[in-house]
CSV table of C-alpha atoms in Angstrom, one decimal:
chain,number,residue,atom,x,y,z
Q,1,UNK,CA,-49.3,14.6,55.7
Q,2,UNK,CA,-47.6,11.8,57.6
Q,3,UNK,CA,-44.3,10.4,56.4
Q,4,UNK,CA,-45.7,6.9,55.5
Q,5,UNK,CA,-42.4,5.3,54.8
Q,6,UNK,CA,-39.1,5.9,56.6
Q,7,UNK,CA,-35.5,5.1,55.7
Q,8,UNK,CA,-34.8,1.5,56.2
Q,9,UNK,CA,-31.9,-1.0,56.0
Q,10,UNK,CA,-31.2,-2.3,52.5
Q,11,UNK,CA,-33.4,-4.9,50.9
Q,12,UNK,CA,-31.0,-7.3,49.1
Q,13,UNK,CA,-32.6,-10.6,48.0
Q,14,UNK,CA,-31.6,-10.3,44.4
Q,15,UNK,CA,-28.2,-8.8,45.2
Q,16,UNK,CA,-27.4,-11.8,47.3
Q,17,UNK,CA,-28.3,-14.3,44.7
Q,18,UNK,CA,-26.4,-12.7,41.9
Q,19,UNK,CA,-23.4,-11.8,43.9
Q,20,UNK,CA,-23.0,-15.5,44.5
Q,21,UNK,CA,-23.4,-16.2,40.8
Q,22,UNK,CA,-20.8,-13.6,40.1
Q,23,UNK,CA,-18.2,-16.3,40.9
Q,24,UNK,CA,-19.6,-18.4,38.1
Q,25,UNK,CA,-25.1,-24.8,38.3
Q,26,UNK,CA,-26.8,-27.6,38.5
Q,27,UNK,CA,-25.1,-30.8,39.4
Q,28,UNK,CA,-21.7,-31.3,37.7
Q,29,UNK,CA,-22.4,-32.8,34.3
Q,30,UNK,CA,-19.9,-34.6,32.1
Q,31,UNK,CA,-19.3,-31.1,30.6
Q,32,UNK,CA,-19.3,-29.3,27.3
Q,33,UNK,CA,-16.0,-27.7,26.5
Q,34,UNK,CA,-16.2,-26.6,22.9
Q,35,UNK,CA,-18.6,-25.4,20.2
Q,36,UNK,CA,-18.7,-28.6,18.1
Q,37,UNK,CA,-19.9,-30.6,21.1
Q,38,UNK,CA,-22.4,-27.9,22.1
Q,39,UNK,CA,-23.9,-27.9,18.6
Q,40,UNK,CA,-24.1,-31.7,18.7
Q,41,UNK,CA,-26.0,-32.0,22.0
Q,42,UNK,CA,-22.8,-32.9,23.9
Q,43,UNK,CA,-22.3,-36.1,21.9
Q,44,UNK,CA,-18.5,-36.3,21.6
Q,45,UNK,CA,-17.1,-39.4,23.4
Q,46,UNK,CA,-17.4,-41.6,20.3
Q,47,UNK,CA,-17.5,-39.2,17.3
Q,48,UNK,CA,-15.3,-36.4,18.6
Q,49,UNK,CA,-12.4,-35.2,16.6
Q,50,UNK,CA,-8.7,-35.3,17.6
Q,51,UNK,CA,-9.0,-31.7,18.7
Q,52,UNK,CA,-11.8,-32.7,21.1
Q,53,UNK,CA,-10.2,-35.8,22.5
Q,54,UNK,CA,-8.5,-34.3,25.5
Q,55,UNK,CA,-11.9,-33.0,26.8
Q,56,UNK,CA,-14.2,-36.0,26.1
Q,57,UNK,CA,-12.2,-39.2,25.4
Q,58,UNK,CA,-8.4,-39.2,25.0
Q,59,UNK,CA,-8.6,-42.5,23.1
Q,60,UNK,CA,-9.9,-40.6,20.1
Q,61,UNK,CA,-6.4,-39.2,19.5
Q,62,UNK,CA,-5.2,-42.6,18.3
Q,63,UNK,CA,-7.7,-42.9,15.4
Q,64,UNK,CA,-5.3,-41.5,12.8
Q,65,UNK,CA,-3.5,-43.3,10.0
Q,66,UNK,CA,-0.8,-40.8,9.0
Q,67,UNK,CA,2.4,-39.4,10.5
Q,68,UNK,CA,1.9,-36.0,12.0
Q,69,UNK,CA,4.1,-34.3,9.4
Q,70,UNK,CA,2.2,-35.8,6.5
Q,71,UNK,CA,-1.4,-35.4,7.9
Q,72,UNK,CA,-1.2,-31.8,9.1
Q,73,UNK,CA,-4.2,-32.5,11.3
Q,74,UNK,CA,-2.8,-30.8,14.4
Q,75,UNK,CA,-5.0,-28.1,15.9
Q,76,UNK,CA,-4.5,-25.1,18.1
Q,77,UNK,CA,-7.7,-23.5,19.5
Q,78,UNK,CA,-7.6,-20.1,21.2
Q,79,UNK,CA,-9.9,-19.0,22.5
Q,80,UNK,CA,-12.4,-21.7,23.3
Q,81,UNK,CA,-15.5,-20.4,25.0
Q,82,UNK,CA,-18.8,-22.0,26.1
Q,83,UNK,CA,-21.4,-20.4,28.4
Q,84,UNK,CA,-24.6,-22.1,29.6
Q,85,UNK,CA,-27.0,-20.1,31.8
Q,86,UNK,CA,-30.5,-20.6,33.2
Q,87,UNK,CA,-33.3,-18.1,32.7
Q,88,UNK,CA,-33.5,-17.7,36.5
Q,89,UNK,CA,-29.9,-16.6,36.6
Q,90,UNK,CA,-30.4,-14.2,33.7
Q,91,UNK,CA,-33.5,-12.7,35.5
Q,92,UNK,CA,-31.5,-12.2,38.7
Q,93,UNK,CA,-28.5,-10.7,36.8
Q,94,UNK,CA,-30.8,-8.3,34.9
Q,95,UNK,CA,-32.4,-7.2,38.1
Q,96,UNK,CA,-29.1,-6.4,39.7
Q,97,UNK,CA,-27.9,-4.6,36.7
Q,98,UNK,CA,-31.1,-2.5,36.9
Q,99,UNK,CA,-30.3,-2.0,40.7
Q,100,UNK,CA,-34.0,-2.6,41.7
Q,101,UNK,CA,-33.1,-2.8,45.3
Q,102,UNK,CA,-31.2,0.4,45.3
Q,103,UNK,CA,-34.0,2.1,43.3
Q,104,UNK,CA,-36.5,1.0,45.9
Q,105,UNK,CA,-34.4,2.3,48.8
Q,106,UNK,CA,-33.9,5.6,47.0
Q,107,UNK,CA,-37.6,5.9,46.1
Q,108,UNK,CA,-38.6,5.4,49.8
Q,109,UNK,CA,-36.2,8.2,50.8
Q,110,UNK,CA,-37.6,10.5,48.2
Q,111,UNK,CA,-41.2,9.8,49.4
Q,112,UNK,CA,-40.2,10.5,53.0
Q,113,UNK,CA,-38.8,13.8,51.8
Q,114,UNK,CA,-41.8,14.6,49.6
Q,115,UNK,CA,-44.8,12.4,50.3
Q,116,UNK,CA,-46.7,13.1,47.0
Q,117,UNK,CA,-48.5,10.9,44.5
Q,118,UNK,CA,-45.6,10.7,42.0
Q,119,UNK,CA,-43.1,9.5,44.6
Q,120,UNK,CA,-45.6,6.9,45.9
Q,121,UNK,CA,-46.1,5.6,42.4
Q,122,UNK,CA,-42.4,5.2,41.9
Q,123,UNK,CA,-42.2,3.0,45.1
Q,124,UNK,CA,-45.1,1.0,43.8
Q,125,UNK,CA,-43.5,0.4,40.4
Q,126,UNK,CA,-40.1,-0.5,41.7
Q,127,UNK,CA,-41.5,-2.9,44.3
Q,128,UNK,CA,-43.7,-4.5,41.6
Q,129,UNK,CA,-40.6,-5.1,39.5
Q,130,UNK,CA,-38.8,-6.6,42.4
Q,131,UNK,CA,-41.6,-8.9,43.3
Q,132,UNK,CA,-41.9,-10.0,39.7
Q,133,UNK,CA,-38.2,-10.9,39.7
Q,134,UNK,CA,-38.7,-13.0,42.9
Q,135,UNK,CA,-41.6,-14.7,41.2
Q,136,UNK,CA,-39.4,-15.4,38.2
Q,137,UNK,CA,-36.7,-17.1,40.1
Q,138,UNK,CA,-38.7,-18.8,42.9
Q,139,UNK,CA,-37.9,-22.5,43.0
Q,140,UNK,CA,-35.8,-22.4,39.8
Q,141,UNK,CA,-32.2,-23.4,39.2
Q,142,UNK,CA,-30.0,-20.3,39.2
Q,143,UNK,CA,-27.3,-21.8,37.2
Q,144,UNK,CA,-24.2,-20.9,35.2
Q,145,UNK,CA,-21.8,-23.4,33.6
Q,146,UNK,CA,-19.0,-21.8,31.6
Q,147,UNK,CA,-15.6,-22.9,30.2
Q,148,UNK,CA,-12.8,-20.8,28.7
Q,149,UNK,CA,-9.4,-22.1,27.6
Q,150,UNK,CA,-7.2,-23.3,24.9
Q,151,UNK,CA,-6.0,-26.6,23.6
Q,152,UNK,CA,-3.4,-28.2,21.3
Q,153,UNK,CA,-3.8,-31.6,19.7
Q,154,UNK,CA,-1.4,-33.5,17.5
Q,155,UNK,CA,-2.4,-36.9,16.2
Q,156,UNK,CA,0.1,-39.3,14.7
Q,157,UNK,CA,0.1,-42.8,13.2
Q,158,UNK,CA,-2.2,-44.7,15.5
Q,159,UNK,CA,-1.3,-42.6,18.4
Q,160,UNK,CA,-1.4,-39.0,19.5
Q,161,UNK,CA,-1.1,-36.4,22.2
Q,162,UNK,CA,-2.7,-33.2,23.3
Q,163,UNK,CA,-2.5,-30.5,25.9
Q,164,UNK,CA,-5.1,-28.1,27.2
Q,165,UNK,CA,-5.5,-25.5,29.9
Q,166,UNK,CA,-8.9,-24.1,30.9
Q,167,UNK,CA,-11.2,-23.0,33.7
Q,168,UNK,CA,-14.7,-24.4,34.1
Q,169,UNK,CA,-16.8,-22.2,36.4
Q,170,UNK,CA,-20.0,-23.7,37.8
Q,171,UNK,CA,-22.4,-22.1,40.2
Q,172,UNK,CA,-26.0,-22.5,41.2
Q,173,UNK,CA,-28.7,-22.9,43.8
Q,174,UNK,CA,-32.4,-22.7,44.2
Q,175,UNK,CA,-34.1,-19.6,45.4
Q,176,UNK,CA,-36.6,-20.4,48.2
Q,177,UNK,CA,-39.0,-17.5,48.1
Q,178,UNK,CA,-41.6,-17.7,50.8
Q,179,UNK,CA,-45.3,-16.8,50.5
Q,180,UNK,CA,-44.8,-14.5,53.5
Q,181,UNK,CA,-42.2,-12.5,51.7
Q,182,UNK,CA,-44.4,-12.2,48.6
Q,183,UNK,CA,-47.2,-11.0,50.8
Q,184,UNK,CA,-45.0,-8.3,52.5
Q,185,UNK,CA,-43.9,-6.9,49.1
Q,186,UNK,CA,-47.6,-7.0,48.0
Q,187,UNK,CA,-48.5,-4.9,51.0
Q,188,UNK,CA,-45.9,-2.3,50.0
Q,189,UNK,CA,-47.2,-2.3,46.5
Q,190,UNK,CA,-50.9,-2.0,47.4
Q,191,UNK,CA,-50.4,0.7,50.1
Q,192,UNK,CA,-48.3,2.9,47.9
Q,193,UNK,CA,-50.6,2.3,44.9
Q,194,UNK,CA,-53.5,3.6,46.9
Q,195,UNK,CA,-51.6,6.8,47.8
Q,196,UNK,CA,-50.5,7.2,44.2
Q,197,UNK,CA,-54.2,7.0,43.2
Q,198,UNK,CA,-55.0,9.9,45.6
Q,199,UNK,CA,-56.0,8.1,48.9
Q,200,UNK,CA,-55.4,9.8,52.2
Q,201,UNK,CA,-52.0,8.6,53.6
Q,202,UNK,CA,-53.5,8.5,57.1
Q,203,UNK,CA,-56.3,6.2,56.1
Q,204,UNK,CA,-53.9,4.0,54.2
Q,205,UNK,CA,-51.6,3.8,57.2
Q,206,UNK,CA,-54.6,2.7,59.3
Q,207,UNK,CA,-55.3,-0.1,56.8
Q,208,UNK,CA,-51.8,-1.4,57.1
Q,209,UNK,CA,-51.0,-1.1,60.8
Q,210,UNK,CA,-48.4,-3.9,60.6
Q,211,UNK,CA,-46.3,-1.7,58.3
Q,212,UNK,CA,-46.5,1.5,60.2
Q,213,UNK,CA,-45.0,2.5,63.5
Q,214,UNK,CA,-46.4,5.0,66.0
Q,215,UNK,CA,-44.9,7.9,64.1
Q,216,UNK,CA,-46.6,6.9,60.9
Q,217,UNK,CA,-43.4,5.5,59.4
Q,218,UNK,CA,-42.8,2.1,57.9
Q,219,UNK,CA,-41.5,-0.6,60.3
Q,220,UNK,CA,-38.4,-2.3,59.0
Q,221,UNK,CA,-39.8,-5.8,58.4
Q,222,UNK,CA,-37.0,-6.8,56.0
Q,223,UNK,CA,-35.3,-8.6,58.9
Q,224,UNK,CA,-38.3,-11.0,59.1
Q,225,UNK,CA,-37.8,-12.2,55.6
Q,226,UNK,CA,-37.5,-16.0,55.5
Q,227,UNK,CA,-36.4,-16.6,51.9
Q,228,UNK,CA,-33.0,-17.9,51.2
Q,229,UNK,CA,-30.8,-19.8,48.7
Q,230,UNK,CA,-28.2,-22.5,49.3
Q,231,UNK,CA,-25.6,-21.5,46.7
Q,232,UNK,CA,-22.5,-23.5,45.8
Q,233,UNK,CA,-19.8,-22.9,43.2
Q,234,UNK,CA,-16.7,-24.4,41.8
Q,235,UNK,CA,-14.0,-22.8,39.7
Q,236,UNK,CA,-12.0,-25.7,38.3
Q,237,UNK,CA,-8.7,-24.7,36.6
Q,238,UNK,CA,-7.1,-27.7,34.8
Q,239,UNK,CA,-3.8,-28.4,33.1
Q,240,UNK,CA,-4.2,-31.7,31.2
Q,241,UNK,CA,-1.9,-33.8,29.0
Q,242,UNK,CA,-3.7,-36.4,26.9
Q,243,UNK,CA,-2.1,-39.4,25.3
Q,244,UNK,CA,-3.5,-42.4,23.4
Q,245,UNK,CA,-2.4,-45.6,21.6
Q,246,UNK,CA,-4.2,-47.8,19.1
Q,247,UNK,CA,-4.0,-51.6,19.0
Q,248,UNK,CA,-5.5,-54.1,16.6
Q,249,UNK,CA,-7.5,-56.9,18.1
Q,250,UNK,CA,-8.9,-59.5,15.8
Q,251,UNK,CA,-9.0,-57.0,13.0
Q,252,UNK,CA,-10.6,-54.3,15.0
Q,253,UNK,CA,-9.0,-51.0,15.9
Q,254,UNK,CA,-9.1,-50.4,19.7
Q,255,UNK,CA,-7.6,-47.4,21.3
Q,256,UNK,CA,-7.0,-46.5,24.9
Q,257,UNK,CA,-6.2,-43.1,26.3
Q,258,UNK,CA,-5.6,-41.2,29.5
Q,259,UNK,CA,-5.5,-37.5,30.4
Q,260,UNK,CA,-3.7,-36.9,33.7
Q,261,UNK,CA,-4.3,-33.4,35.0
Q,262,UNK,CA,-3.5,-31.0,37.7
Q,263,UNK,CA,-6.5,-29.2,39.1
Q,264,UNK,CA,-6.8,-26.0,41.1
Q,265,UNK,CA,-10.3,-26.0,42.6
Q,266,UNK,CA,-11.8,-22.9,44.2
Q,267,UNK,CA,-14.8,-24.0,46.2
Q,268,UNK,CA,-17.6,-21.7,47.5
Q,269,UNK,CA,-20.7,-22.5,49.4
Q,270,UNK,CA,-23.0,-20.3,51.4
Q,271,UNK,CA,-26.6,-19.9,52.5
Q,272,UNK,CA,-27.7,-16.5,51.2
Q,273,UNK,CA,-30.4,-15.2,53.6
Q,274,UNK,CA,-32.5,-12.5,52.1
Q,275,UNK,CA,-32.7,-10.6,55.3
Q,276,UNK,CA,-29.0,-9.9,55.6
Q,277,UNK,CA,-28.3,-6.2,56.0
Q,278,UNK,CA,-25.8,-5.5,53.2
Q,279,UNK,CA,-25.1,-2.1,51.7
Q,280,UNK,CA,-24.2,-3.1,48.2
Q,281,UNK,CA,-24.0,-5.9,45.6
Q,282,UNK,CA,-20.3,-5.8,46.0
Q,283,UNK,CA,-20.6,-6.5,49.7
Q,284,UNK,CA,-22.8,-9.4,49.1
Q,285,UNK,CA,-20.3,-10.8,46.6
Q,286,UNK,CA,-17.5,-10.3,49.1
Q,287,UNK,CA,-19.5,-12.2,51.7
Q,288,UNK,CA,-19.8,-15.1,49.4
Q,289,UNK,CA,-16.2,-15.0,48.4
Q,290,UNK,CA,-15.2,-15.2,52.0
Q,291,UNK,CA,-16.3,-18.8,51.9
Q,292,UNK,CA,-13.7,-19.7,49.3
Q,293,UNK,CA,-11.2,-22.4,50.0
Q,294,UNK,CA,-8.5,-23.2,47.3
Q,295,UNK,CA,-7.4,-26.8,46.8
Q,296,UNK,CA,-4.8,-28.4,44.6
Q,297,UNK,CA,-5.6,-31.9,43.4
Q,298,UNK,CA,-4.5,-34.5,40.9
Q,299,UNK,CA,-7.1,-36.3,38.7
Q,300,UNK,CA,-7.4,-38.1,35.4
Q,301,UNK,CA,-9.8,-38.9,32.6
Q,302,UNK,CA,-9.8,-42.4,31.1
Q,303,UNK,CA,-11.1,-43.5,27.8
Q,304,UNK,CA,-11.4,-46.5,25.5
Q,305,UNK,CA,-12.9,-46.7,22.0
Q,306,UNK,CA,-13.2,-49.4,19.3
Q,307,UNK,CA,-14.0,-49.1,15.6
Q,308,UNK,CA,-15.9,-51.8,13.8
Q,309,UNK,CA,-16.5,-52.2,10.0
Q,310,UNK,CA,-14.4,-49.0,9.4
Q,311,UNK,CA,-17.1,-46.5,10.4
Q,312,UNK,CA,-18.9,-47.7,13.5
Q,313,UNK,CA,-17.5,-46.8,16.9
Q,314,UNK,CA,-18.2,-47.6,20.6
Q,315,UNK,CA,-16.6,-45.8,23.5
Q,316,UNK,CA,-16.5,-45.9,27.3
Q,317,UNK,CA,-15.1,-43.0,29.3
Q,318,UNK,CA,-14.6,-41.9,32.9
Q,319,UNK,CA,-14.4,-38.2,33.7
Q,320,UNK,CA,-12.5,-37.2,36.9
Q,321,UNK,CA,-11.8,-40.8,37.9
Q,322,UNK,CA,-11.1,-39.9,41.5
Q,323,UNK,CA,-13.9,-38.5,43.5
Q,324,UNK,CA,-13.0,-35.3,45.4
Q,325,UNK,CA,-14.7,-33.4,48.2
Q,326,UNK,CA,-13.7,-29.8,48.9
Q,327,UNK,CA,-14.4,-27.8,52.0
Q,328,UNK,CA,-15.5,-24.2,52.1
Q,329,UNK,CA,-14.8,-21.6,54.8
Q,330,UNK,CA,-17.7,-20.5,56.9
Q,331,UNK,CA,-18.0,-17.4,59.1
Q,332,UNK,CA,-18.9,-17.5,62.8
Q,333,UNK,CA,-22.6,-17.4,63.7
Q,334,UNK,CA,-23.5,-13.7,64.2
Q,335,UNK,CA,-25.8,-14.6,67.2
Q,336,UNK,CA,-23.6,-17.0,69.2
Q,337,UNK,CA,-20.1,-16.2,67.9
Q,338,UNK,CA,-19.5,-20.0,67.4
Q,339,UNK,CA,-17.8,-21.0,64.2
Q,340,UNK,CA,-20.2,-22.6,61.6
Q,341,UNK,CA,-19.2,-26.1,60.4
Q,342,UNK,CA,-17.4,-26.2,57.1
Q,343,UNK,CA,-19.7,-27.0,54.2
Q,344,UNK,CA,-18.6,-29.5,51.5
Q,345,UNK,CA,-18.7,-29.3,47.7
Q,346,UNK,CA,-18.4,-32.6,45.8
Q,347,UNK,CA,-16.7,-33.3,42.5
Q,348,UNK,CA,-17.7,-36.8,41.5
Q,349,UNK,CA,-16.6,-39.2,38.7
Q,350,UNK,CA,-18.9,-39.3,35.7
Q,351,UNK,CA,-19.0,-42.4,33.4
Q,352,UNK,CA,-20.3,-42.2,29.9
Q,353,UNK,CA,-20.9,-44.6,27.0
Q,354,UNK,CA,-20.9,-43.5,23.4
Q,355,UNK,CA,-22.0,-45.0,20.1
Q,356,UNK,CA,-21.5,-43.5,16.7
Q,357,UNK,CA,-21.1,-43.7,13.0
Q,358,UNK,CA,-18.1,-41.7,11.6
Q,359,UNK,CA,-18.0,-41.2,7.8
Q,360,UNK,CA,-16.1,-38.9,5.5
Q,361,UNK,CA,-19.0,-36.5,5.1
Q,362,UNK,CA,-21.5,-37.6,7.7
Q,363,UNK,CA,-21.3,-38.5,11.4
Q,364,UNK,CA,-23.9,-39.3,14.0
Q,365,UNK,CA,-23.4,-40.2,17.6
Q,366,UNK,CA,-25.2,-41.0,20.9
Q,367,UNK,CA,-23.8,-40.5,24.4
Q,368,UNK,CA,-25.3,-41.7,27.6
Q,369,UNK,CA,-24.4,-41.1,31.2
Q,370,UNK,CA,-24.3,-44.5,33.0
Q,371,UNK,CA,-25.5,-43.0,36.3
Q,372,UNK,CA,-27.0,-39.8,37.7
Q,373,UNK,CA,-24.4,-37.2,38.5
Q,374,UNK,CA,-23.9,-36.3,42.1
Q,375,UNK,CA,-25.0,-32.8,43.0
Q,376,UNK,CA,-22.4,-30.3,44.2
Q,377,UNK,CA,-24.5,-29.5,47.2
Q,378,UNK,CA,-28.4,-29.5,47.3
Q,379,UNK,CA,-29.3,-28.9,43.7
Q,380,UNK,CA,-30.9,-31.5,41.4
Q,381,UNK,CA,-28.8,-34.2,39.8
Q,382,UNK,CA,-28.6,-34.9,36.1
Q,383,UNK,CA,-28.3,-37.9,33.8
Q,384,UNK,CA,-27.9,-36.9,30.1
Q,385,UNK,CA,-28.7,-38.6,26.9
Q,386,UNK,CA,-27.1,-36.7,24.0
Q,387,UNK,CA,-27.6,-37.1,20.3
Q,388,UNK,CA,-25.6,-35.2,17.6
Q,389,UNK,CA,-25.0,-35.2,13.9
Q,390,UNK,CA,-22.7,-33.4,11.5
Q,391,UNK,CA,-22.6,-33.1,7.7
Q,392,UNK,CA,-19.6,-31.7,5.8
Q,393,UNK,CA,-20.1,-29.7,2.6
Q,394,UNK,CA,-17.3,-28.8,0.2
Q,395,UNK,CA,-14.7,-30.1,2.6
Q,396,UNK,CA,-14.8,-26.8,4.5
Q,397,UNK,CA,-18.3,-26.2,5.9
Q,398,UNK,CA,-19.7,-28.4,8.6
Q,399,UNK,CA,-23.4,-28.2,9.5
Q,400,UNK,CA,-24.3,-29.6,13.0
Q,401,UNK,CA,-27.4,-30.3,15.1
Q,402,UNK,CA,-28.1,-32.0,18.4
Q,403,UNK,CA,-30.5,-32.8,21.1
Q,404,UNK,CA,-29.9,-33.3,24.9
Q,405,UNK,CA,-32.3,-35.0,27.2
Q,406,UNK,CA,-32.1,-35.2,31.0
Q,407,UNK,CA,-33.2,-38.7,32.1
Q,408,UNK,CA,-34.0,-37.5,35.6
Q,409,UNK,CA,-36.8,-35.2,34.3
Q,410,UNK,CA,-35.5,-32.4,36.5
Q,411,UNK,CA,-34.2,-30.3,33.7
Q,412,UNK,CA,-35.6,-29.3,30.3
Q,413,UNK,CA,-34.5,-30.9,27.1
Q,414,UNK,CA,-32.2,-28.8,24.9
Q,415,UNK,CA,-32.0,-28.5,21.1
Q,416,UNK,CA,-28.8,-27.2,19.5
Q,417,UNK,CA,-27.2,-26.3,16.2
Q,418,UNK,CA,-24.0,-24.8,14.9
Q,419,UNK,CA,-21.5,-24.5,12.0
Q,420,UNK,CA,-17.8,-25.0,11.5
Q,421,UNK,CA,-15.8,-23.4,8.7
Q,422,UNK,CA,-12.3,-23.9,7.5
Q,423,UNK,CA,-10.4,-21.4,5.3
Q,424,UNK,CA,-6.9,-22.5,4.5
Q,425,UNK,CA,-5.4,-23.1,7.9
Q,426,UNK,CA,-7.9,-21.0,9.8
Q,427,UNK,CA,-11.0,-22.7,11.5
Q,428,UNK,CA,-13.9,-21.2,13.3
Q,429,UNK,CA,-16.8,-23.0,15.1
Q,430,UNK,CA,-20.0,-21.4,16.6
Q,431,UNK,CA,-23.0,-23.0,18.3
Q,432,UNK,CA,-26.2,-22.2,20.1
Q,433,UNK,CA,-28.5,-24.3,22.3
Q,434,UNK,CA,-31.8,-23.6,24.1
Q,435,UNK,CA,-34.5,-25.5,25.9
Q,436,UNK,CA,-36.9,-24.7,28.7
Q,437,UNK,CA,-35.1,-22.4,31.2
Q,438,UNK,CA,-31.6,-22.7,29.7
Q,439,UNK,CA,-29.6,-21.0,26.9
Q,440,UNK,CA,-26.1,-21.7,25.8
Q,441,UNK,CA,-23.6,-20.4,23.2
Q,442,UNK,CA,-20.1,-21.3,22.1
Q,443,UNK,CA,-17.3,-19.9,20.0
Q,444,UNK,CA,-13.8,-21.1,19.2
Q,445,UNK,CA,-11.1,-20.0,16.8
Q,446,UNK,CA,-8.3,-22.3,15.6
Q,447,UNK,CA,-5.3,-22.9,13.4
Q,448,UNK,CA,-4.2,-26.1,11.7
Q,449,UNK,CA,-0.6,-27.2,11.6
């Protein structure tokens, strides 16, 4: 019996994708940094609390009518965690955890050593799983948007301050899976399926001459794969100090605030070609990490908010007021030896308007991005409309719900819900959101002082 499949170089399409995601995206949105905002669809620039002000609108720190010692409305949150991930990214991550590519390589080795029906069936099954994964992620956003950090807020009489440190990790791209690559995997599946069903390996080899060399072994066609993904990532570490002051203008409370911040930005961008010969997921990750360039930058968030008739509020904010472009390091072209031009990743300003009603028990708010966000690289932009509401029971239990709509139509709408609970000085908030291809969760623990 001929050895139908020979040992080949590693087949790493999924490994390349997920290795790049391992440095945890769609275009950079305004951002969701805590569980309350996640539960309320991201609506926080007008109806956010003092504890949220540093992230969404620093002016909100000034809407407080007591001295800090009397109000005891200060907050410390640690940890503060939010993770948003697309189904495409989850599929790719699951595939790598299952090591489908390694399983396929091992199965081929086993078949070459013992070309029997059971070893052929194993190749067929693993190749089918791998093709299904590629079908799952083809043309979809492979996105992760996460934040972890802590924050301290201390409102006073018509003024306030806050401090936070955190890291937001964003990564994403689109997997461009070609029909030719699908067809190639299909040939592997069909040929091995026939052998698993009892067909003569010689006859099967004759039916697939493009796969078999003169010795009856599989040609290594993985180098002909044309699928790829342009993957970009930012890890933005921020140290921010928020401050705000309230003024009275014709009987209306108007507050202005600013959050100057120091940013460390690690930028990554690479074109992940599926035909690269890589020996492990770790090697693929190292290749992506080699594109990293670290930048230090200063930036600031600006905000203004006004209250009318005691409970109605309008706000205008600007996130990352100064547009930044960060370069990434590129390796030399393997064919020519010439250095590749540095690729750029963009961090753009995002302006948002908010409207809301803030009551003692019930609050509802609407946030709207004034323009479409600029993509980091080649992924789709976003322009969000966020609606959120909160109802407080027994002064200790907050019930929240929200809805997030992408005005560009490129991303699915998301529904969300969550709860917040306060027991003495301890506070906890949890949230969950889902819609289309995306899932998100949030958790934060805090302490009042």
